[in-house]
């Protein structure tokens, strides 16, 4: 997990450090609907590879944005859920959605 000392002084830069690529934003978008399994996320996020999805999910878990629950089954079932910190990104994504919608209409 990122500690406070390693965070940049600028809050915008902090946001970019935690969410600075499209995959993390899309993962949060999909988990705002509720808990999802790995395969469901892979399908809903789109053209992401299994390796990149795994890397992003691990980083987001490490940074406290989501939790991972592993069920002792064969095959193993793994579910991902946003934490309260992860859910607090909803207004940010809502704003991004509204901006994107306005942009699409303007061109």
mmCIF file of C-alpha atoms in Angstrom:
data_model
loop_
_atom_site.group_PDB
_atom_site.id
_atom_site.type_symbol
_atom_site.label_atom_id
_atom_site.label_comp_id
_atom_site.label_asym_id
_atom_site.label_seq_id
_atom_site.Cartn_x
_atom_site.Cartn_y
_atom_site.Cartn_z
ATOM 1 C CA UNK A 1 0.000 0.000 0.000
ATOM 2 C CA UNK A 2 1.154 3.521 -0.717
ATOM 3 C CA UNK A 3 2.119 5.318 2.443
ATOM 4 C CA UNK A 4 1.388 8.983 3.041
ATOM 5 C CA UNK A 5 5.064 9.941 2.757
ATOM 6 C CA UNK A 6 5.329 8.570 -0.774
ATOM 7 C CA UNK A 7 2.252 10.411 -2.056
ATOM 8 C CA UNK A 8 2.814 13.468 -4.214
ATOM 9 C CA UNK A 9 1.962 16.805 -2.603
ATOM 10 C CA UNK A 10 -0.606 17.612 -5.305
ATOM 11 C CA UNK A 11 -4.015 15.890 -4.856
ATOM 12 C CA UNK A 12 -4.516 15.689 -8.643
ATOM 13 C CA UNK A 13 -1.206 13.870 -8.973
ATOM 14 C CA UNK A 14 -2.247 11.532 -6.140
ATOM 15 C CA UNK A 15 -5.386 10.667 -8.106
ATOM 16 C CA UNK A 16 -3.288 9.992 -11.199
ATOM 17 C CA UNK A 17 -0.905 7.767 -9.247
ATOM 18 C CA UNK A 18 -3.825 5.647 -8.010
ATOM 19 C CA UNK A 19 -6.094 5.713 -11.077
ATOM 20 C CA UNK A 20 -3.874 6.980 -13.886
ATOM 21 C CA UNK A 21 -4.697 4.437 -16.564
ATOM 22 C CA UNK A 22 -7.851 3.540 -18.405
ATOM 23 C CA UNK A 23 -8.007 -0.012 -17.078
ATOM 24 C CA UNK A 24 -8.340 1.010 -13.433
ATOM 25 C CA UNK A 25 -11.072 3.487 -14.290
ATOM 26 C CA UNK A 26 -12.962 0.818 -16.248
ATOM 27 C CA UNK A 27 -12.522 -1.717 -13.430
ATOM 28 C CA UNK A 28 -14.010 0.759 -10.939
ATOM 29 C CA UNK A 29 -16.830 1.542 -13.385
ATOM 30 C CA UNK A 30 -17.755 -2.129 -13.573
ATOM 31 C CA UNK A 31 -17.366 -2.829 -9.841
ATOM 32 C CA UNK A 32 -19.644 0.101 -8.991
ATOM 33 C CA UNK A 33 -22.430 -2.218 -10.195
ATOM 34 C CA UNK A 34 -21.450 -4.742 -7.513
ATOM 35 C CA UNK A 35 -19.153 -7.673 -6.801
ATOM 36 C CA UNK A 36 -17.758 -9.447 -9.857
ATOM 37 C CA UNK A 37 -15.689 -12.538 -10.520
ATOM 38 C CA UNK A 38 -12.435 -12.328 -12.476
ATOM 39 C CA UNK A 39 -13.979 -13.688 -15.669
ATOM 40 C CA UNK A 40 -16.890 -11.271 -15.476
ATOM 41 C CA UNK A 41 -14.488 -8.355 -15.094
ATOM 42 C CA UNK A 42 -12.340 -9.525 -17.986
ATOM 43 C CA UNK A 43 -15.388 -9.714 -20.218
ATOM 44 C CA UNK A 44 -16.914 -6.388 -19.113
ATOM 45 C CA UNK A 45 -13.680 -4.368 -19.213
ATOM 46 C CA UNK A 46 -13.023 -5.334 -22.821
ATOM 47 C CA UNK A 47 -9.755 -5.985 -24.607
ATOM 48 C CA UNK A 48 -7.625 -6.220 -21.464
ATOM 49 C CA UNK A 49 -5.319 -9.216 -21.166
ATOM 50 C CA UNK A 50 -5.505 -11.561 -18.199
ATOM 51 C CA UNK A 51 -2.010 -10.472 -17.108
ATOM 52 C CA UNK A 52 -2.805 -6.745 -17.198
ATOM 53 C CA UNK A 53 -6.134 -7.257 -15.417
ATOM 54 C CA UNK A 54 -4.384 -9.257 -12.689
ATOM 55 C CA UNK A 55 -1.699 -6.574 -12.281
ATOM 56 C CA UNK A 56 -4.280 -3.798 -12.021
ATOM 57 C CA UNK A 57 -6.486 -5.707 -9.582
ATOM 58 C CA UNK A 58 -3.484 -6.447 -7.347
ATOM 59 C CA UNK A 59 -2.380 -2.804 -7.371
ATOM 60 C CA UNK A 60 -5.907 -1.613 -6.600
ATOM 61 C CA UNK A 61 -6.215 -4.116 -3.756
ATOM 62 C CA UNK A 62 -2.832 -3.035 -2.389
ATOM 63 C CA UNK A 63 -3.961 0.609 -2.480
ATOM 64 C CA UNK A 64 -7.211 -0.150 -0.645
ATOM 65 C CA UNK A 65 -9.596 0.446 -3.550
ATOM 66 C CA UNK A 66 -11.007 -3.081 -3.688
ATOM 67 C CA UNK A 67 -11.035 -6.355 -1.820
ATOM 68 C CA UNK A 68 -10.486 -9.853 -3.161
ATOM 69 C CA UNK A 69 -12.256 -12.860 -1.709
ATOM 70 C CA UNK A 70 -11.030 -16.339 -2.601
ATOM 71 C CA UNK A 71 -13.329 -19.330 -2.188
ATOM 72 C CA UNK A 72 -11.790 -22.751 -1.575
ATOM 73 C CA UNK A 73 -13.490 -24.482 -4.473
ATOM 74 C CA UNK A 74 -12.361 -26.373 -7.538
ATOM 75 C CA UNK A 75 -11.878 -24.437 -9.704
ATOM 76 C CA UNK A 76 -11.149 -21.572 -7.299
ATOM 77 C CA UNK A 77 -13.642 -18.745 -7.314
ATOM 78 C CA UNK A 78 -12.337 -15.221 -6.748
ATOM 79 C CA UNK A 79 -14.609 -12.204 -6.280
ATOM 80 C CA UNK A 80 -13.703 -8.526 -6.301
ATOM 81 C CA UNK A 81 -15.610 -5.790 -4.485
ATOM 82 C CA UNK A 82 -14.938 -2.081 -4.128
ATOM 83 C CA UNK A 83 -14.079 -0.831 -0.661
ATOM 84 C CA UNK A 84 -15.682 2.337 0.686
ATOM 85 C CA UNK A 85 -12.649 4.230 -0.646
ATOM 86 C CA UNK A 86 -13.194 2.655 -4.069
ATOM 87 C CA UNK A 87 -16.914 3.476 -3.975
ATOM 88 C CA UNK A 88 -16.032 7.087 -3.168
ATOM 89 C CA UNK A 89 -14.753 7.368 -6.770
ATOM 90 C CA UNK A 90 -18.341 7.252 -8.079
ATOM 91 C CA UNK A 91 -18.766 11.055 -8.312
ATOM 92 C CA UNK A 92 -15.485 11.263 -10.227
ATOM 93 C CA UNK A 93 -16.652 8.653 -12.738
ATOM 94 C CA UNK A 94 -20.079 10.296 -12.972
ATOM 95 C CA UNK A 95 -18.360 13.572 -13.891
ATOM 96 C CA UNK A 96 -16.158 11.813 -16.448
ATOM 97 C CA UNK A 97 -19.248 10.147 -17.941
ATOM 98 C CA UNK A 98 -21.111 13.457 -18.221
ATOM 99 C CA UNK A 99 -18.115 15.173 -19.793
ATOM 100 C CA UNK A 100 -17.626 12.332 -22.286
ATOM 101 C CA UNK A 101 -21.298 12.421 -23.204
ATOM 102 C CA UNK A 102 -21.176 16.194 -23.822
ATOM 103 C CA UNK A 103 -18.010 15.804 -25.879
ATOM 104 C CA UNK A 104 -19.523 13.047 -28.031
ATOM 105 C CA UNK A 105 -22.566 15.228 -28.707
ATOM 106 C CA UNK A 106 -20.419 18.233 -29.620
ATOM 107 C CA UNK A 107 -18.470 16.567 -32.435
#
